[in-house]
Amino acid sequence: MDPVGNTIGLLRFVLNSFSQIQLAREFESEFERYQLKLDLIQLRLSRWGEIVKLNKNNSIASKDLATPVNRAEGLENPTGDPTTGILLEIRDTVAKAQRDARKIKNGTSSDQLLDADECLPADLRGLHTRFKGILSKRTSQTIKVVDGLKWAFYKRDHFDRFIADISSLTDNLEGLLPEGDRQRLWELSSDECKGINKPNLEELKDIAQDCDPIIENASGEALRNARGGANNVTQTHNIGNVLGFNNGNFNVNGTHHWGRN
């Protein structure tokens, strides 16, 4: 398979693997934080995929990529492509987490799994549904959860390490994008926040801080707009003109505090 096909297959494989994750009884307290972190990691990877238009290449998407589990497990990176290399490391991180989860399951007294639709608080269920819808649209397919492929986290520290590792690798993946494309990541995350109410934005900003810094900033911006705006300034040098963006009221007779909420 060519490098572009490798990249598509790997991304689909990773997203499919994430869609099979469940959380065990230990996560019942604060379940919403952990489930939404899973949602955000998937959303973040799909945002990157949207930028590089992985699901827009019909000549490749028409191949057997609807079943990524059968296509990406044996892929390697003989050409040394950095993007493929990072995606392979993400794939291998997922595979290791699955193996470790099986070991932890064998040593735990309870393997009861939680259902997201039942355990999410009613006020946050809409966020979960919203993110699943965006993910489905971006991948041009509905990722189906197959019982035989489900896997679960049983311990919080295992989950936290996994999220930290995937987030760090995604940082590297995003860092390979040109400057203009990184700006586009911000624009997509701003769109993801549109229409979310203030309480949900506050929850989102808090949960995203250690797994999706882009949507953390976008939700913070949406919150500032919802609160009536803020005065912000961008200045690269201490001489010359200053470019400022003002949202909300501006007191021309008083002292101006730039960048303050």
PDB file of C-alpha atoms in Angstrom, residues 1-243:
ATOM      1  CA  MET A   1       0.000   0.000   0.000  1.00  0.00           C
ATOM      2  CA  ASP A   2       1.283   3.523  -0.817  1.00  0.00           C
ATOM      3  CA  PRO A   3       2.141   6.016   1.986  1.00  0.00           C
ATOM      4  CA  VAL A   4      -1.146   7.927   1.650  1.00  0.00           C
ATOM      5  CA  GLY A   5      -3.083   4.680   1.804  1.00  0.00           C
ATOM      6  CA  ASN A   6      -1.033   3.653   4.846  1.00  0.00           C
ATOM      7  CA  THR A   7      -1.894   6.925   6.562  1.00  0.00           C
ATOM      8  CA  ILE A   8      -5.610   6.573   5.869  1.00  0.00           C
ATOM      9  CA  GLY A   9      -5.676   2.959   6.970  1.00  0.00           C
ATOM     10  CA  LEU A  10      -3.771   3.718  10.168  1.00  0.00           C
ATOM     11  CA  LEU A  11      -6.003   6.632  11.123  1.00  0.00           C
ATOM     12  CA  ARG A  12      -9.168   4.635  10.483  1.00  0.00           C
ATOM     13  CA  PHE A  13      -7.722   1.732  12.470  1.00  0.00           C
ATOM     14  CA  VAL A  14      -6.904   3.949  15.443  1.00  0.00           C
ATOM     15  CA  LEU A  15     -10.305   5.662  15.422  1.00  0.00           C
ATOM     16  CA  ASN A  16     -12.033   2.300  15.164  1.00  0.00           C
ATOM     17  CA  SER A  17      -9.987   0.972  18.099  1.00  0.00           C
ATOM     18  CA  PHE A  18     -11.006   3.975  20.190  1.00  0.00           C
ATOM     19  CA  SER A  19     -14.660   3.415  19.360  1.00  0.00           C
ATOM     20  CA  GLN A  20     -14.466  -0.059  20.940  1.00  0.00           C
ATOM     21  CA  ILE A  21     -13.274   1.234  24.336  1.00  0.00           C
ATOM     22  CA  GLN A  22     -15.476   0.896  27.395  1.00  0.00           C
ATOM     23  CA  LEU A  23     -14.910   1.871  31.005  1.00  0.00           C
ATOM     24  CA  ALA A  24     -15.261  -0.443  33.984  1.00  0.00           C
ATOM     25  CA  ARG A  25     -16.934   0.083  37.351  1.00  0.00           C
ATOM     26  CA  GLU A  26     -13.965   1.961  38.833  1.00  0.00           C
ATOM     27  CA  PHE A  27     -14.820   4.900  36.535  1.00  0.00           C
ATOM     28  CA  GLU A  28     -18.395   5.239  37.802  1.00  0.00           C
ATOM     29  CA  SER A  29     -17.448   8.257  39.892  1.00  0.00           C
ATOM     30  CA  GLU A  30     -16.781  11.140  37.468  1.00  0.00           C
ATOM     31  CA  PHE A  31     -17.601   8.864  34.534  1.00  0.00           C
ATOM     32  CA  GLU A  32     -18.378  11.884  32.385  1.00  0.00           C
ATOM     33  CA  ARG A  33     -14.806  13.223  32.603  1.00  0.00           C
ATOM     34  CA  TYR A  34     -13.271   9.984  31.396  1.00  0.00           C
ATOM     35  CA  GLN A  35     -15.819   9.329  28.659  1.00  0.00           C
ATOM     36  CA  LEU A  36     -15.540  12.849  27.288  1.00  0.00           C
ATOM     37  CA  LYS A  37     -11.740  12.580  27.287  1.00  0.00           C
ATOM     38  CA  LEU A  38     -12.123   9.527  25.063  1.00  0.00           C
ATOM     39  CA  ASP A  39     -14.475  11.508  22.844  1.00  0.00           C
ATOM     40  CA  LEU A  40     -12.043  14.421  22.626  1.00  0.00           C
ATOM     41  CA  ILE A  41      -9.036  12.275  21.724  1.00  0.00           C
ATOM     42  CA  GLN A  42     -11.023  10.818  18.829  1.00  0.00           C
ATOM     43  CA  LEU A  43     -12.291  14.247  17.830  1.00  0.00           C
ATOM     44  CA  ARG A  44      -8.756  15.645  17.896  1.00  0.00           C
ATOM     45  CA  LEU A  45      -7.399  12.894  15.634  1.00  0.00           C
ATOM     46  CA  SER A  46     -10.339  13.266  13.253  1.00  0.00           C
ATOM     47  CA  ARG A  47      -9.692  17.022  13.147  1.00  0.00           C
ATOM     48  CA  TRP A  48      -6.151  16.325  11.994  1.00  0.00           C
ATOM     49  CA  GLY A  49      -7.513  13.871   9.435  1.00  0.00           C
ATOM     50  CA  GLU A  50      -9.915  16.513   8.177  1.00  0.00           C
ATOM     51  CA  ILE A  51      -7.041  18.920   7.649  1.00  0.00           C
ATOM     52  CA  VAL A  52      -5.046  16.520   5.514  1.00  0.00           C
ATOM     53  CA  LYS A  53      -8.297  15.451   3.826  1.00  0.00           C
ATOM     54  CA  LEU A  54      -7.799  11.772   4.408  1.00  0.00           C
ATOM     55  CA  ASN A  55     -11.394  10.923   3.625  1.00  0.00           C
ATOM     56  CA  LYS A  56     -11.514  13.034   0.448  1.00  0.00           C
ATOM     57  CA  ASN A  57      -9.355  10.789  -1.768  1.00  0.00           C
ATOM     58  CA  ASN A  58     -12.004   8.673  -3.448  1.00  0.00           C
ATOM     59  CA  SER A  59      -9.521   6.443  -5.273  1.00  0.00           C
ATOM     60  CA  ILE A  60      -8.189   5.275  -1.926  1.00  0.00           C
ATOM     61  CA  ALA A  61     -11.324   5.531   0.195  1.00  0.00           C
ATOM     62  CA  SER A  62     -13.084   3.190  -2.226  1.00  0.00           C
ATOM     63  CA  LYS A  63     -10.758   0.361  -1.187  1.00  0.00           C
ATOM     64  CA  ASP A  64     -11.299  -1.888   1.821  1.00  0.00           C
ATOM     65  CA  LEU A  65     -10.743   0.828   4.413  1.00  0.00           C
ATOM     66  CA  ALA A  66     -14.164   0.349   5.951  1.00  0.00           C
ATOM     67  CA  THR A  67     -12.626  -2.555   7.880  1.00  0.00           C
ATOM     68  CA  PRO A  68      -9.434  -0.956   9.214  1.00  0.00           C
ATOM     69  CA  VAL A  69      -8.828  -3.680  11.793  1.00  0.00           C
ATOM     70  CA  ASN A  70      -7.893  -6.018   8.937  1.00  0.00           C
ATOM     71  CA  ARG A  71      -5.748  -3.454   7.143  1.00  0.00           C
ATOM     72  CA  ALA A  72      -3.507  -1.604   9.591  1.00  0.00           C
ATOM     73  CA  GLU A  73      -2.210  -4.154  12.094  1.00  0.00           C
ATOM     74  CA  GLY A  74       0.656  -5.301   9.871  1.00  0.00           C
ATOM     75  CA  LEU A  75       1.606  -1.994   8.264  1.00  0.00           C
ATOM     76  CA  GLU A  76       5.177  -0.773   8.572  1.00  0.00           C
ATOM     77  CA  ASN A  77       7.084   2.351   7.511  1.00  0.00           C
ATOM     78  CA  PRO A  78       9.925   1.353   5.170  1.00  0.00           C
ATOM     79  CA  THR A  79      10.217   4.866   3.672  1.00  0.00           C
ATOM     80  CA  GLY A  80      10.642   6.558   7.052  1.00  0.00           C
ATOM     81  CA  ASP A  81       7.728   8.954   6.515  1.00  0.00           C
ATOM     82  CA  PRO A  82       7.389  10.946   9.791  1.00  0.00           C
ATOM     83  CA  THR A  83       3.585  11.118   9.689  1.00  0.00           C
ATOM     84  CA  THR A  84       3.288   7.378   9.150  1.00  0.00           C
ATOM     85  CA  GLY A  85       5.840   6.834  11.912  1.00  0.00           C
ATOM     86  CA  ILE A  86       3.762   8.756  14.460  1.00  0.00           C
ATOM     87  CA  LEU A  87       0.560   6.995  13.429  1.00  0.00           C
ATOM     88  CA  LEU A  88       2.314   3.644  13.795  1.00  0.00           C
ATOM     89  CA  GLU A  89       3.394   4.642  17.301  1.00  0.00           C
ATOM     90  CA  ILE A  90      -0.202   5.596  18.121  1.00  0.00           C
ATOM     91  CA  ARG A  91      -1.351   2.226  16.754  1.00  0.00           C
ATOM     92  CA  ASP A  92       1.227   0.402  18.871  1.00  0.00           C
ATOM     93  CA  THR A  93       0.295   2.430  21.961  1.00  0.00           C
ATOM     94  CA  VAL A  94      -3.305   1.314  21.494  1.00  0.00           C
ATOM     95  CA  ALA A  95      -2.210  -2.318  21.058  1.00  0.00           C
ATOM     96  CA  LYS A  96      -0.128  -2.208  24.246  1.00  0.00           C
ATOM     97  CA  ALA A  97      -3.001  -0.641  26.178  1.00  0.00           C
ATOM     98  CA  GLN A  98      -5.249  -3.481  25.026  1.00  0.00           C
ATOM     99  CA  ARG A  99      -2.762  -6.114  26.217  1.00  0.00           C
ATOM    100  CA  ASP A 100      -2.254  -4.374  29.546  1.00  0.00           C
ATOM    101  CA  ALA A 101      -6.022  -4.052  29.997  1.00  0.00           C
ATOM    102  CA  ARG A 102      -6.447  -7.800  29.582  1.00  0.00           C
ATOM    103  CA  LYS A 103      -3.833  -8.421  32.281  1.00  0.00           C
ATOM    104  CA  ILE A 104      -5.501  -5.942  34.630  1.00  0.00           C
ATOM    105  CA  LYS A 105      -8.895  -7.528  33.979  1.00  0.00           C
ATOM    106  CA  ASN A 106      -7.567 -10.917  35.083  1.00  0.00           C
ATOM    107  CA  GLY A 107      -6.428  -9.405  38.361  1.00  0.00           C
ATOM    108  CA  THR A 108      -9.516  -7.376  39.215  1.00  0.00           C
ATOM    109  CA  SER A 109     -12.474  -8.496  41.292  1.00  0.00           C
ATOM    110  CA  SER A 110     -15.055  -6.786  39.088  1.00  0.00           C
ATOM    111  CA  ASP A 111     -15.104  -6.589  35.317  1.00  0.00           C
ATOM    112  CA  GLN A 112     -18.533  -4.954  35.078  1.00  0.00           C
ATOM    113  CA  LEU A 113     -18.569  -2.409  32.255  1.00  0.00           C
ATOM    114  CA  LEU A 114     -20.428   0.894  32.149  1.00  0.00           C
ATOM    115  CA  ASP A 115     -22.712   2.109  29.369  1.00  0.00           C
ATOM    116  CA  ALA A 116     -22.095   5.684  28.229  1.00  0.00           C
ATOM    117  CA  ASP A 117     -25.727   6.389  27.369  1.00  0.00           C
ATOM    118  CA  GLU A 118     -26.831   5.282  30.827  1.00  0.00           C
ATOM    119  CA  CYS A 119     -24.001   6.720  32.918  1.00  0.00           C
ATOM    120  CA  LEU A 120     -23.522  10.157  31.384  1.00  0.00           C
ATOM    121  CA  PRO A 121     -25.423  12.943  33.170  1.00  0.00           C
ATOM    122  CA  ALA A 122     -28.351  14.201  31.119  1.00  0.00           C
ATOM    123  CA  ASP A 123     -26.828  17.671  30.710  1.00  0.00           C
ATOM    124  CA  LEU A 124     -23.622  16.253  29.170  1.00  0.00           C
ATOM    125  CA  ARG A 125     -25.147  13.495  27.073  1.00  0.00           C
ATOM    126  CA  GLY A 126     -25.659  15.998  24.266  1.00  0.00           C
ATOM    127  CA  LEU A 127     -21.905  16.707  24.090  1.00  0.00           C
ATOM    128  CA  HIS A 128     -21.173  12.996  23.704  1.00  0.00           C
ATOM    129  CA  THR A 129     -23.794  12.663  20.960  1.00  0.00           C
ATOM    130  CA  ARG A 130     -22.542  15.817  19.251  1.00  0.00           C
ATOM    131  CA  PHE A 131     -18.937  14.626  19.114  1.00  0.00           C
ATOM    132  CA  LYS A 132     -19.944  11.187  17.855  1.00  0.00           C
ATOM    133  CA  GLY A 133     -21.882  12.876  15.050  1.00  0.00           C
ATOM    134  CA  ILE A 134     -18.907  15.024  14.032  1.00  0.00           C
ATOM    135  CA  LEU A 135     -16.645  11.979  14.060  1.00  0.00           C
ATOM    136  CA  SER A 136     -19.037   9.973  11.903  1.00  0.00           C
ATOM    137  CA  LYS A 137     -19.305  12.804   9.389  1.00  0.00           C
ATOM    138  CA  ARG A 138     -15.551  13.283   9.144  1.00  0.00           C
ATOM    139  CA  THR A 139     -14.759   9.629   8.607  1.00  0.00           C
ATOM    140  CA  SER A 140     -17.503   9.316   5.962  1.00  0.00           C
ATOM    141  CA  GLN A 141     -18.758   6.220   7.695  1.00  0.00           C
ATOM    142  CA  THR A 142     -20.484   5.134  10.867  1.00  0.00           C
ATOM    143  CA  ILE A 143     -17.953   3.361  13.044  1.00  0.00           C
ATOM    144  CA  LYS A 144     -19.785   0.374  14.452  1.00  0.00           C
ATOM    145  CA  VAL A 145     -18.933  -1.122  17.810  1.00  0.00           C
ATOM    146  CA  VAL A 146     -18.399  -4.852  17.330  1.00  0.00           C
ATOM    147  CA  ASP A 147     -18.838  -6.943  20.476  1.00  0.00           C
ATOM    148  CA  GLY A 148     -15.884  -9.191  19.700  1.00  0.00           C
ATOM    149  CA  LEU A 149     -13.554  -6.196  19.374  1.00  0.00           C
ATOM    150  CA  LYS A 150     -14.591  -4.325  22.519  1.00  0.00           C
ATOM    151  CA  TRP A 151     -11.975  -3.682  25.156  1.00  0.00           C
ATOM    152  CA  ALA A 152     -11.980  -1.762  28.413  1.00  0.00           C
ATOM    153  CA  PHE A 153      -9.981   0.190  30.938  1.00  0.00           C
ATOM    154  CA  TYR A 154     -10.250  -1.100  34.500  1.00  0.00           C
ATOM    155  CA  LYS A 155      -7.893   1.257  36.355  1.00  0.00           C
ATOM    156  CA  ARG A 156      -7.760   5.035  36.283  1.00  0.00           C
ATOM    157  CA  ASP A 157      -3.976   5.293  36.340  1.00  0.00           C
ATOM    158  CA  HIS A 158      -3.766   3.044  33.264  1.00  0.00           C
ATOM    159  CA  PHE A 159      -6.325   5.213  31.482  1.00  0.00           C
ATOM    160  CA  ASP A 160      -4.560   8.449  32.450  1.00  0.00           C
ATOM    161  CA  ARG A 161      -1.193   7.213  31.132  1.00  0.00           C
ATOM    162  CA  PHE A 162      -2.833   6.123  27.891  1.00  0.00           C
ATOM    163  CA  ILE A 163      -4.519   9.488  27.329  1.00  0.00           C
ATOM    164  CA  ALA A 164      -1.270  11.333  28.127  1.00  0.00           C
ATOM    165  CA  ASP A 165       0.692   9.190  25.653  1.00  0.00           C
ATOM    166  CA  ILE A 166      -1.860   9.585  22.849  1.00  0.00           C
ATOM    167  CA  SER A 167      -2.131  13.326  23.478  1.00  0.00           C
ATOM    168  CA  SER A 168       1.661  13.733  23.295  1.00  0.00           C
ATOM    169  CA  LEU A 169       1.833  11.776  20.033  1.00  0.00           C
ATOM    170  CA  THR A 170      -1.009  13.851  18.600  1.00  0.00           C
ATOM    171  CA  ASP A 171       0.943  16.989  19.546  1.00  0.00           C
ATOM    172  CA  ASN A 172       3.753  15.656  17.360  1.00  0.00           C
ATOM    173  CA  LEU A 173       1.351  14.822  14.546  1.00  0.00           C
ATOM    174  CA  GLU A 174      -0.132  18.321  14.577  1.00  0.00           C
ATOM    175  CA  GLY A 175       3.367  19.807  14.743  1.00  0.00           C
ATOM    176  CA  LEU A 176       4.162  18.385  11.301  1.00  0.00           C
ATOM    177  CA  LEU A 177       1.409  20.471   9.716  1.00  0.00           C
ATOM    178  CA  PRO A 178       2.296  23.744   7.961  1.00  0.00           C
ATOM    179  CA  GLU A 179       1.452  26.941   9.830  1.00  0.00           C
ATOM    180  CA  GLY A 180      -1.662  27.588   7.756  1.00  0.00           C
ATOM    181  CA  ASP A 181      -3.016  24.127   8.461  1.00  0.00           C
ATOM    182  CA  ARG A 182      -2.421  24.541  12.193  1.00  0.00           C
ATOM    183  CA  GLN A 183      -4.554  27.684  12.012  1.00  0.00           C
ATOM    184  CA  ARG A 184      -7.221  25.609  10.320  1.00  0.00           C
ATOM    185  CA  LEU A 185      -7.194  23.250  13.323  1.00  0.00           C
ATOM    186  CA  TRP A 186      -8.227  26.225  15.436  1.00  0.00           C
ATOM    187  CA  GLU A 187     -11.009  27.121  13.017  1.00  0.00           C
ATOM    188  CA  LEU A 188     -12.378  23.579  13.067  1.00  0.00           C
ATOM    189  CA  SER A 189     -12.321  23.459  16.858  1.00  0.00           C
ATOM    190  CA  SER A 190     -14.149  26.804  16.974  1.00  0.00           C
ATOM    191  CA  ASP A 191     -16.840  25.294  14.758  1.00  0.00           C
ATOM    192  CA  GLU A 192     -17.030  22.297  17.107  1.00  0.00           C
ATOM    193  CA  CYS A 193     -17.858  24.671  19.976  1.00  0.00           C
ATOM    194  CA  LYS A 194     -20.615  26.582  18.188  1.00  0.00           C
ATOM    195  CA  GLY A 195     -24.020  26.192  19.789  1.00  0.00           C
ATOM    196  CA  ILE A 196     -22.725  24.641  23.021  1.00  0.00           C
ATOM    197  CA  ASN A 197     -24.251  26.312  26.063  1.00  0.00           C
ATOM    198  CA  LYS A 198     -22.214  28.056  28.753  1.00  0.00           C
ATOM    199  CA  PRO A 199     -22.299  25.287  31.423  1.00  0.00           C
ATOM    200  CA  ASN A 200     -21.230  22.677  28.863  1.00  0.00           C
ATOM    201  CA  LEU A 201     -18.462  24.961  27.566  1.00  0.00           C
ATOM    202  CA  GLU A 202     -17.130  25.293  31.102  1.00  0.00           C
ATOM    203  CA  GLU A 203     -17.113  21.502  31.512  1.00  0.00           C
ATOM    204  CA  LEU A 204     -15.509  21.065  28.098  1.00  0.00           C
ATOM    205  CA  LYS A 205     -12.732  23.560  28.794  1.00  0.00           C
ATOM    206  CA  ASP A 206     -11.912  21.858  32.083  1.00  0.00           C
ATOM    207  CA  ILE A 207     -11.928  18.306  30.694  1.00  0.00           C
ATOM    208  CA  ALA A 208      -9.945  19.210  27.555  1.00  0.00           C
ATOM    209  CA  GLN A 209      -6.989  20.788  29.340  1.00  0.00           C
ATOM    210  CA  ASP A 210      -4.868  17.618  29.418  1.00  0.00           C
ATOM    211  CA  CYS A 211      -5.983  15.961  26.168  1.00  0.00           C
ATOM    212  CA  ASP A 212      -6.997  18.586  23.573  1.00  0.00           C
ATOM    213  CA  PRO A 213      -5.402  22.039  24.039  1.00  0.00           C
ATOM    214  CA  ILE A 214      -6.907  23.340  20.798  1.00  0.00           C
ATOM    215  CA  ILE A 215     -10.517  22.827  21.819  1.00  0.00           C
ATOM    216  CA  GLU A 216      -9.602  23.956  25.341  1.00  0.00           C
ATOM    217  CA  ASN A 217      -8.625  27.334  23.865  1.00  0.00           C
ATOM    218  CA  ALA A 218     -11.603  27.379  21.498  1.00  0.00           C
ATOM    219  CA  SER A 219     -14.059  26.685  24.312  1.00  0.00           C
ATOM    220  CA  GLY A 220     -12.397  29.394  26.392  1.00  0.00           C
ATOM    221  CA  GLU A 221     -12.847  31.853  23.532  1.00  0.00           C
ATOM    222  CA  ALA A 222     -16.490  30.823  23.177  1.00  0.00           C
ATOM    223  CA  LEU A 223     -16.966  31.382  26.910  1.00  0.00           C
ATOM    224  CA  ARG A 224     -15.459  34.860  26.727  1.00  0.00           C
ATOM    225  CA  ASN A 225     -17.823  35.719  23.899  1.00  0.00           C
ATOM    226  CA  ALA A 226     -20.759  34.336  25.882  1.00  0.00           C
ATOM    227  CA  ARG A 227     -19.805  36.499  28.865  1.00  0.00           C
ATOM    228  CA  GLY A 228     -19.831  39.668  26.812  1.00  0.00           C
ATOM    229  CA  GLY A 229     -16.375  39.624  25.303  1.00  0.00           C
ATOM    230  CA  ALA A 230     -12.911  40.699  26.221  1.00  0.00           C
ATOM    231  CA  ASN A 231     -10.232  42.972  24.869  1.00  0.00           C
ATOM    232  CA  ASN A 232      -7.294  41.082  23.358  1.00  0.00           C
ATOM    233  CA  VAL A 233      -4.124  42.253  21.687  1.00  0.00           C
ATOM    234  CA  THR A 234      -1.568  40.466  19.526  1.00  0.00           C
ATOM    235  CA  GLN A 235       1.851  42.166  19.439  1.00  0.00           C
ATOM    236  CA  THR A 236       5.036  40.638  18.042  1.00  0.00           C
ATOM    237  CA  HIS A 237       7.334  43.656  18.590  1.00  0.00           C
ATOM    238  CA  ASN A 238       7.404  46.467  21.131  1.00  0.00           C
ATOM    239  CA  ILE A 239       7.526  49.172  18.457  1.00  0.00           C
ATOM    240  CA  GLY A 240       5.253  50.142  15.605  1.00  0.00           C
ATOM    241  CA  ASN A 241       1.566  49.466  15.230  1.00  0.00           C
ATOM    242  CA  VAL A 242      -0.378  47.160  17.531  1.00  0.00           C
ATOM    243  CA  LEU A 243      -3.097  44.887  16.211  1.00  0.00           C
TER     244      LEU A 243
END
